[in-house]
Every structure is written in C-alpha cells, then in structure tokens.
CSV table of C-alpha atoms and ligand atoms in Angstrom, one decimal:
chain,number,residue,atom,x,y,z
A,10,UNK,CA,109.8,98.3,102.4
A,11,UNK,CA,110.9,100.6,100.1
A,12,UNK,CA,107.6,102.3,98.2
A,13,UNK,CA,108.7,104.1,94.6
A,14,UNK,CA,106.5,106.1,92.4
A,15,UNK,CA,107.6,105.4,89.1
A,16,UNK,CA,106.6,107.6,86.4
A,17,UNK,CA,108.3,108.0,82.3
A,18,UNK,CA,110.4,111.3,84.0
A,19,UNK,CA,111.9,109.2,86.3
A,20,UNK,CA,112.0,105.5,85.3
A,21,UNK,CA,115.6,106.2,84.0
A,22,UNK,CA,116.7,106.8,87.2
A,23,UNK,CA,115.6,103.7,89.2
A,24,UNK,CA,116.8,101.1,85.9
A,25,UNK,CA,119.8,102.6,86.6
A,26,UNK,CA,119.2,101.2,90.6
A,27,UNK,CA,117.9,99.0,90.2
A,28,UNK,CA,118.7,95.3,91.4
A,29,UNK,CA,117.2,91.6,90.3
A,30,UNK,CA,113.9,91.1,92.0
A,31,UNK,CA,110.8,88.7,91.8
A,32,UNK,CA,107.8,90.9,91.2
A,33,UNK,CA,104.5,90.2,91.2
A,34,UNK,CA,101.9,92.4,89.1
A,35,UNK,CA,98.3,94.1,88.9
A,36,UNK,CA,96.7,96.6,90.7
A,37,UNK,CA,95.6,95.0,93.8
A,38,UNK,CA,93.3,97.3,94.9
A,39,UNK,CA,92.1,95.6,98.1
A,40,UNK,CA,94.7,92.3,98.3
A,41,UNK,CA,92.1,90.1,98.2
A,42,UNK,CA,92.7,86.1,98.8
A,43,UNK,CA,92.9,86.4,94.3
A,44,UNK,CA,95.8,88.3,94.8
A,45,UNK,CA,97.8,87.0,98.7
A,46,UNK,CA,97.7,83.9,95.9
A,47,UNK,CA,99.7,85.8,93.8
A,48,UNK,CA,102.1,87.6,96.0
A,49,UNK,CA,102.7,84.5,98.7
A,50,UNK,CA,103.6,82.7,95.4
A,51,UNK,CA,106.0,85.0,94.3
A,52,UNK,CA,107.9,85.0,97.6
A,53,UNK,CA,108.3,81.9,98.1
A,54,UNK,CA,109.6,81.8,94.8
A,55,UNK,CA,111.8,84.8,96.2
A,56,UNK,CA,113.1,83.3,99.2
A,57,UNK,CA,113.8,80.0,96.9
A,58,UNK,CA,116.2,82.5,94.7
A,59,UNK,CA,117.8,84.2,97.7
A,60,UNK,CA,115.9,87.3,95.8
A,61,UNK,CA,113.9,90.2,97.0
A,62,UNK,CA,110.5,90.3,96.7
A,63,UNK,CA,108.9,93.6,94.5
A,64,UNK,CA,105.2,94.3,93.5
A,65,UNK,CA,104.8,96.6,90.8
A,66,UNK,CA,101.4,97.9,91.1
A,67,UNK,CA,99.4,100.7,88.5
A,68,UNK,CA,97.6,103.8,89.7
A,69,UNK,CA,95.4,105.7,89.3
A,70,UNK,CA,93.3,102.5,88.1
A,71,UNK,CA,93.7,102.0,84.7
A,72,UNK,CA,89.9,101.7,84.0
A,73,UNK,CA,89.9,105.6,85.5
A,74,UNK,CA,92.0,106.2,82.4
A,75,UNK,CA,90.7,104.1,79.8
A,76,UNK,CA,86.5,104.1,80.4
A,77,UNK,CA,85.3,107.2,79.3
A,78,UNK,CA,83.0,106.9,81.3
A,79,UNK,CA,83.9,109.4,84.4
A,80,UNK,CA,81.8,108.8,87.6
A,81,UNK,CA,84.2,108.2,90.2
A,82,UNK,CA,86.3,105.3,90.6
A,83,UNK,CA,85.3,103.6,94.1
A,84,UNK,CA,88.6,102.7,95.1
A,85,UNK,CA,88.9,99.6,98.1
A,86,UNK,CA,92.1,101.4,99.9
A,87,UNK,CA,94.3,104.1,99.5
A,88,UNK,CA,97.5,103.6,98.6
A,89,UNK,CA,99.2,103.5,102.2
A,90,UNK,CA,96.7,100.9,103.1
A,91,UNK,CA,98.1,98.7,100.0
A,92,UNK,CA,101.5,99.2,100.5
A,93,UNK,CA,100.7,98.8,105.0
A,94,UNK,CA,99.2,95.2,103.8
A,95,UNK,CA,102.3,94.6,101.2
A,96,UNK,CA,104.3,95.5,103.9
A,97,UNK,CA,103.3,92.8,106.5
A,98,UNK,CA,102.8,90.5,103.6
A,99,UNK,CA,107.1,90.3,103.7
A,100,UNK,CA,107.1,92.9,100.0
A,101,UNK,CA,110.8,94.2,99.6
A,102,UNK,CA,109.9,97.1,96.7
A,103,UNK,CA,106.9,98.5,96.0
A,104,UNK,CA,106.6,99.8,92.5
A,105,UNK,CA,103.5,102.0,91.9
A,106,UNK,CA,103.6,103.1,88.1
A,107,UNK,CA,101.6,106.2,86.9
A,108,UNK,CA,99.2,104.6,84.9
A,109,UNK,CA,97.9,108.0,82.6
A,110,UNK,CA,97.6,108.3,78.1
A,111,UNK,CA,101.4,107.6,77.6
A,112,UNK,CA,101.5,104.5,79.7
A,113,UNK,CA,98.7,103.0,78.7
A,114,UNK,CA,99.5,103.0,74.8
A,115,UNK,CA,103.3,101.6,75.7
A,116,UNK,CA,103.3,97.8,73.4
A,117,UNK,CA,103.4,94.8,75.4
A,118,UNK,CA,107.9,94.5,74.5
A,119,UNK,CA,107.5,98.1,75.5
A,120,UNK,CA,106.4,98.0,78.8
A,121,UNK,CA,108.4,94.3,79.3
A,122,UNK,CA,111.4,96.3,78.5
A,123,UNK,CA,111.2,99.2,80.3
A,124,UNK,CA,109.3,98.1,83.3
A,125,UNK,CA,110.4,94.8,83.6
A,126,UNK,CA,114.0,93.2,82.3
A,127,UNK,CA,115.2,97.1,82.4
A,128,UNK,CA,114.1,96.8,86.5
A,129,UNK,CA,115.9,93.3,86.5
A,130,UNK,CA,113.0,91.4,87.0
A,131,UNK,CA,114.4,87.8,86.5
A,132,UNK,CA,111.4,86.7,87.6
A,133,UNK,CA,107.3,87.4,87.3
A,134,UNK,CA,104.3,86.7,88.7
A,135,UNK,CA,101.1,87.2,87.5
A,136,UNK,CA,97.3,85.6,87.7
A,137,UNK,CA,96.4,83.7,84.8
A,138,UNK,CA,94.0,87.1,83.7
A,139,UNK,CA,96.9,89.9,84.3
A,140,UNK,CA,96.5,91.4,80.8
A,141,UNK,CA,99.3,94.4,79.8
A,142,UNK,CA,100.3,96.8,77.0
A,143,UNK,CA,97.8,98.4,74.8
A,144,UNK,CA,94.3,97.1,75.5
A,145,UNK,CA,95.6,94.9,77.2
A,146,UNK,CA,97.4,92.8,74.2
A,147,UNK,CA,100.1,90.8,76.4
A,148,UNK,CA,99.4,88.3,78.4
A,149,UNK,CA,100.7,86.5,81.0
A,150,UNK,CA,101.1,84.0,78.3
A,151,UNK,CA,102.7,85.3,76.1
A,152,UNK,CA,104.9,87.5,79.1
A,153,UNK,CA,108.3,84.8,78.6
A,154,UNK,CA,108.5,85.4,75.0
A,155,UNK,CA,107.5,89.2,75.0
A,156,UNK,CA,110.9,89.3,77.1
A,157,UNK,CA,113.2,87.4,74.3
A,158,UNK,CA,112.9,84.1,77.3
A,159,UNK,CA,114.4,86.4,79.7
A,160,UNK,CA,112.1,86.6,82.2
A,161,UNK,CA,110.8,83.6,84.1
A,162,UNK,CA,106.8,83.6,84.4
A,163,UNK,CA,104.6,82.0,86.8
A,164,UNK,CA,101.1,81.7,86.4
A,165,UNK,CA,98.9,81.5,89.5
A,166,UNK,CA,95.3,79.8,88.8
A,167,UNK,CA,92.1,81.1,89.8
A,168,UNK,CA,91.9,81.8,93.2
A,169,UNK,CA,87.2,81.4,93.4
A,170,UNK,CA,85.1,81.6,95.9
A,171,UNK,CA,81.7,79.0,95.5
A,172,UNK,CA,82.5,79.2,91.7
A,173,UNK,CA,83.1,82.4,91.3
A,174,UNK,CA,86.2,84.4,90.5
A,175,UNK,CA,87.3,86.5,93.5
A,176,UNK,CA,87.7,90.0,92.0
A,177,UNK,CA,88.4,93.7,93.4
A,178,UNK,CA,84.9,94.2,91.1
A,179,UNK,CA,82.7,91.6,93.5
A,180,UNK,CA,83.9,92.7,96.5
A,181,UNK,CA,83.2,96.3,95.6
A,182,UNK,CA,80.0,95.1,95.0
A,183,UNK,CA,79.2,93.2,98.0
A,184,UNK,CA,79.8,96.6,100.3
A,185,UNK,CA,77.6,98.1,97.9
A,186,UNK,CA,74.4,96.4,98.6
A,187,UNK,CA,75.8,96.1,102.7
A,188,UNK,CA,77.0,92.1,102.7
A,189,UNK,CA,79.6,93.1,104.6
A,190,UNK,CA,80.0,89.1,106.3
A,191,UNK,CA,80.4,87.7,102.9
A,192,UNK,CA,83.9,89.7,102.6
A,193,UNK,CA,85.7,87.6,105.4
A,194,UNK,CA,85.6,84.4,102.2
A,195,UNK,CA,87.4,86.9,100.0
A,196,UNK,CA,89.1,89.0,101.5
A,197,UNK,CA,90.4,86.6,104.3
A,198,UNK,CA,89.8,89.7,106.6
A,199,UNK,CA,86.7,92.1,106.9
A,200,UNK,CA,86.4,94.9,104.8
A,201,UNK,CA,88.0,98.6,107.1
A,202,UNK,CA,86.8,101.8,105.9
A,203,UNK,CA,89.6,104.5,107.2
A,204,UNK,CA,87.9,107.7,108.0
A,205,UNK,CA,88.7,110.5,109.7
A,206,UNK,CA,87.2,113.6,112.2
A,207,UNK,CA,86.8,117.0,110.6
A,208,UNK,CA,84.4,119.8,112.1
A,209,UNK,CA,82.2,117.3,114.2
A,210,UNK,CA,81.9,114.7,111.8
A,211,UNK,CA,83.5,111.4,111.3
A,212,UNK,CA,84.2,112.0,107.1
A,213,UNK,CA,85.0,108.9,104.9
A,214,UNK,CA,89.2,109.1,103.8
A,215,UNK,CA,89.3,108.9,100.2
A,216,UNK,CA,89.7,105.8,98.2
A,217,UNK,CA,88.3,103.7,100.7
A,218,UNK,CA,84.9,102.7,100.4
A,219,UNK,CA,81.1,103.2,102.4
A,220,UNK,CA,78.6,100.1,102.5
A,221,UNK,CA,75.2,100.4,101.8
A,222,UNK,CA,73.1,103.3,104.0
A,223,UNK,CA,72.1,101.2,107.4
A,224,UNK,CA,73.5,100.6,110.9
A,225,UNK,CA,75.7,98.3,110.9
A,226,UNK,CA,78.3,95.9,114.3
A,227,UNK,CA,81.7,97.3,113.0
A,228,UNK,CA,85.1,97.5,115.0
A,229,UNK,CA,86.3,101.0,115.8
A,230,UNK,CA,90.1,101.3,115.6
A,231,UNK,CA,92.0,104.4,117.3
A,232,UNK,CA,95.7,104.1,117.9
A,233,UNK,CA,95.7,100.5,118.8
A,234,UNK,CA,93.0,100.8,120.9
A,235,UNK,CA,90.3,98.8,119.3
A,236,UNK,CA,86.2,98.2,120.7
A,237,UNK,CA,82.4,96.2,119.5
A,238,UNK,CA,80.0,99.1,118.9
A,239,UNK,CA,77.6,99.9,116.3
A,240,UNK,CA,77.7,102.4,113.3
A,241,UNK,CA,74.9,104.3,111.3
A,242,UNK,CA,76.1,105.1,107.2
A,243,UNK,CA,73.6,107.7,106.5
A,244,UNK,CA,71.7,107.8,102.6
A,245,UNK,CA,74.4,110.5,102.1
A,246,UNK,CA,77.3,108.1,102.3
A,247,UNK,CA,79.8,110.5,102.8
A,248,UNK,CA,79.7,110.3,107.3
A,249,UNK,CA,79.6,107.7,109.6
A,250,UNK,CA,78.1,107.9,112.9
A,251,UNK,CA,79.4,105.8,116.6
A,252,UNK,CA,76.8,105.3,118.6
A,253,UNK,CA,76.6,107.6,121.6
A,254,UNK,CA,79.5,109.6,119.6
A,255,UNK,CA,78.8,112.5,122.1
A,256,UNK,CA,80.9,110.5,124.5
A,257,UNK,CA,84.0,110.7,122.3
A,258,UNK,CA,86.7,113.4,122.1
A,259,UNK,CA,88.2,113.0,118.7
A,260,UNK,CA,91.2,115.7,117.9
A,261,UNK,CA,90.9,116.9,114.5
A,262,UNK,CA,91.2,114.9,111.2
A,263,UNK,CA,92.3,112.2,114.1
A,264,UNK,CA,91.9,108.9,111.7
A,265,UNK,CA,89.3,105.9,112.7
A,266,UNK,CA,89.1,102.5,111.7
A,267,UNK,CA,85.6,101.0,110.6
A,268,UNK,CA,86.0,97.0,110.7
A,269,UNK,CA,82.1,96.3,109.0
A,270,UNK,CA,81.1,93.0,110.2
A,271,UNK,CA,77.4,92.9,108.8
A,272,UNK,CA,74.2,95.1,108.6
A,273,UNK,CA,71.8,95.1,111.5
A,274,UNK,CA,68.4,93.9,110.4
A,275,UNK,CA,65.7,96.6,110.8
A,276,UNK,CA,62.4,96.5,111.1
A,277,UNK,CA,61.0,97.5,107.7
A,278,UNK,CA,58.8,100.3,109.3
A,279,UNK,CA,61.5,101.7,111.3
A,280,UNK,CA,63.7,101.4,107.3
A,281,UNK,CA,62.9,105.4,106.1
A,282,UNK,CA,63.3,107.3,109.7
A,283,UNK,CA,66.2,109.4,110.6
A,284,UNK,CA,67.4,106.8,112.7
A,285,UNK,CA,68.7,108.4,116.0
A,286,UNK,CA,71.3,105.7,117.3
A,287,UNK,CA,73.6,108.7,118.3
B,27,FMN,C1,102.1,98.5,80.4
B,27,FMN,C2,100.1,98.8,80.3
B,27,FMN,C3,99.3,99.1,78.7
B,27,FMN,C4,98.2,99.1,79.1
B,27,FMN,N1,96.9,99.7,78.7
B,27,FMN,C5,95.5,99.3,78.5
B,27,FMN,C6,94.9,99.7,77.1
B,27,FMN,O1,95.3,100.2,76.3
B,27,FMN,N2,93.7,98.8,77.2
B,27,FMN,C7,93.6,98.1,78.3
B,27,FMN,O2,92.1,98.3,78.2
B,27,FMN,N3,93.9,98.0,79.5
B,27,FMN,C8,95.0,98.0,79.6
B,27,FMN,N4,95.9,98.1,80.5
B,27,FMN,C9,95.6,96.7,81.0
B,27,FMN,C10,94.9,97.1,82.0
B,27,FMN,O3,96.6,97.3,83.3
B,27,FMN,C11,93.9,96.6,83.0
B,27,FMN,O4,94.5,94.9,83.5
B,27,FMN,C12,92.9,95.7,81.9
B,27,FMN,O5,92.2,97.2,81.4
B,27,FMN,C13,91.7,94.9,82.2
B,27,FMN,O6,91.5,95.3,83.5
B,27,FMN,P1,90.7,94.3,84.9
B,27,FMN,O7,91.6,93.9,85.4
B,27,FMN,O8,89.6,94.9,85.0
B,27,FMN,O9,90.1,93.0,83.5
B,27,FMN,C14,97.4,97.7,80.0
B,27,FMN,C15,98.5,97.6,81.4
B,27,FMN,C16,99.3,97.7,81.4
B,27,FMN,C17,100.4,97.1,82.3
B,28,ATP,N1,90.8,85.4,92.0
B,28,ATP,C1,92.0,85.5,91.4
B,28,ATP,N2,92.8,84.5,91.1
B,28,ATP,C2,94.3,84.7,90.6
B,28,ATP,N3,95.0,85.9,90.4
B,28,ATP,C3,93.7,86.4,90.1
B,28,ATP,C4,92.5,86.7,91.1
B,28,ATP,N4,91.8,88.1,91.4
B,28,ATP,C5,93.1,88.9,90.5
B,28,ATP,N5,93.6,88.0,89.9
B,28,ATP,C6,95.6,88.2,89.9
B,28,ATP,O1,96.6,89.6,90.5
B,28,ATP,C7,96.6,90.5,90.1
B,28,ATP,C8,96.6,91.4,90.6
B,28,ATP,O2,94.5,91.0,89.9
B,28,ATP,P1,94.5,93.0,89.7
B,28,ATP,O3,94.0,93.6,90.7
B,28,ATP,O4,94.7,93.5,88.1
B,28,ATP,O5,92.3,92.3,89.5
B,28,ATP,P2,91.3,91.8,89.9
B,28,ATP,O6,91.6,91.9,91.5
B,28,ATP,O7,90.3,91.3,89.1
B,28,ATP,O8,90.5,93.1,90.1
B,28,ATP,P3,89.0,94.1,89.0
B,28,ATP,O9,88.4,93.1,89.5
B,28,ATP,O10,89.1,95.3,89.9
B,28,ATP,O11,89.5,93.8,87.5
B,28,ATP,C9,96.7,89.8,87.7
B,28,ATP,O12,98.3,89.2,88.7
B,28,ATP,C10,95.6,89.3,88.3
B,28,ATP,O13,95.7,88.5,87.0
C-alpha cells in the first residue's frame, strides 16, 4: 500500500501521477464497523472493475480546524496504526489530505474537481452522512452531480448497533467512561492503545486514548508476543502500570500495545486509595 500525504503544494504532482481508481472517502478514525462497511463496499467495486482501491482521509481531524474550542482532540489511533489497518483491508493507496483553513474553504465542486476528478477517481464510495466542501455543504447525494456525472457514486447505508449509528464519537465516549467491553460490538475488535517505555514509565503514545481511571483486564502485545494481565490507569491518564511491572525490562522508547477487555469492578472502599498492583 502506498501512503501519500497530499496538500495544496504537491497536489499537481500527484494529479499527474494518478491512475483510475475506486475511492472510499471519510476521516475513518478508529476504523469501526461502519467504516469497514464503506471500505469493503469500495473494495468489492474495485475488484469488479479491476481498478486499484484508494482511501482518502484527512489530517488533522476537521473538528480541530473548524471548532473554536482548542481543547485536545481525542484521536482513537495514530496515522501509522490507521495505515496498517487499511493495508490489512487490502487498500492500495492511502491519501492523507492536509485539512487546513485553505482546504476547508474549498467549495464542494472545487474539492470534487481537484481531489477526485483530477485524481482519476472513477467511482467514489462514502457513507450516508459524508459531507465535503466549505461548511460541509457537499453531500454524498450531490457528489455525482458535482462531478458533472463523471464519477459513479455508491452511498453506504447507516451501520448501527442497537438502533444507534456507530460513530467514532460514540466510541470516544465509551472509552472515556471505561466501558471497554462494549467496543467489540462497534469496532469488531477490542480497542488497543499504543504506549511506550520512557524513564521508568509506560506513557500513552500520541493520538491514542486511555480509558477512564481504574484497573482493567487487558492483553499486552510486544514484538509479536502477547500475554494477559491487569493494567492500572491512574487519575492523570498519562501513564499506565502493568501488574508486576517491575519484572519486565523494556528498552527506552520500546512500544507496546494494550488491548482493553473490561474494567475490573473494585469495592467502593478501595476506590480512592492508591491502588498498588505494581
Ligand atoms: C474539502 C472539504 C472542506 C470541508 N469544509 C468544511 C467546513 O468548512 N465546515 C464543516 O463543518 N465541514 C467541512 N467539511 C466536512 C468535514 O469533513 C466533516 O465531515 C464535517 O465537519 C462534519 O463532521 P462529522 O463527521 O463530525 O459529522 C469539509 C470537508 C471537505 C472534504
Ligand atoms: N455507522 C456508519 N454507517 C455507515 N457509514 C458510516 C458510519 N460511520 C461513518 N460512516 C462513513 O464512513 C466514512 C468515514 O466516517 P467519519 O470518520 O468521517 O465519520 P464518523 O465515524 O461518524 O466519525 P465522527 O463520529 O468523528 O464524526 C464517511 O463516508 C461516513 O459517512
């Protein structure tokens, strides 16, 4: 899979380089079951039309550019984690478009012309609520018209769970409430946080979330190895502590994956205490 960072200054070079493709569109933070439906639909069309499958996503998240509130945005995964999952879904080209003030002021037709038609998109696939162009004025139902009827469009119906739309926002909320056991139904897997060893602590990597403070049953993965243990998330939600952490010898900046299963209920009286499982 080729990963290409697109922006207004290198766009022309990649327009020249582009080949006819089928493209899935959206931010895809977490690559949940709704996102997977969009990507699988696009992959099926690409296979039938014997064209490469592209995914076009944006970075940073539109909300960090559009909203006045500059509080930290809770990404579910880093771009490299998103890239490795897209590769496992047999995506051929992953475009990451720089989402900045200039980009977000593009009119819908301008976005379709420069980022889809000029990038040789023959067939676009997006979910029912995908929006594009200034103020999100472009909707998936207007995409074919905005392309002058040159792009075939497939709209993916809402994928819901118990009647609610599966969304990255819902997943962020469940993680912040520590309801990790519910994520399998929305993500199709347990949520995994990347952490790294620094100066005697396991710190959360950028663009990953930690669950609410508490003690969790979790899987730990490092260099292909995996074992089950308990993991403490303290109130500062910056570091994590593995049960019997002292017995491991991690290298500086060594990365681990924490796969969260469920929060272990603890008796009320010990709630506030400095729980030591180390
Ligand atoms: C080229 C382009 C420009 C966009 N400009 C805006 C914008 O000015 N305002 C906006 O609210 N959304 C804009 N969006 C839509 C955002 O990508 C996002 O879908 C929208 O903010 C709704 O977010 P949601 O996924 O949380 O519903 C733009 C999208 C694209 C592809
Ligand atoms: N539950 C869903 N069912 C069908 N399509 C979806 C679903 N959720 C998102 N999509 C589609 O997947 C693509 C990526 O979605 P995107 O990440 O932009 O939105 P989201 O998952 O709703 O995230 P957020 O909650 O942050 O807005 C878009 O085309 C969107 O329409």
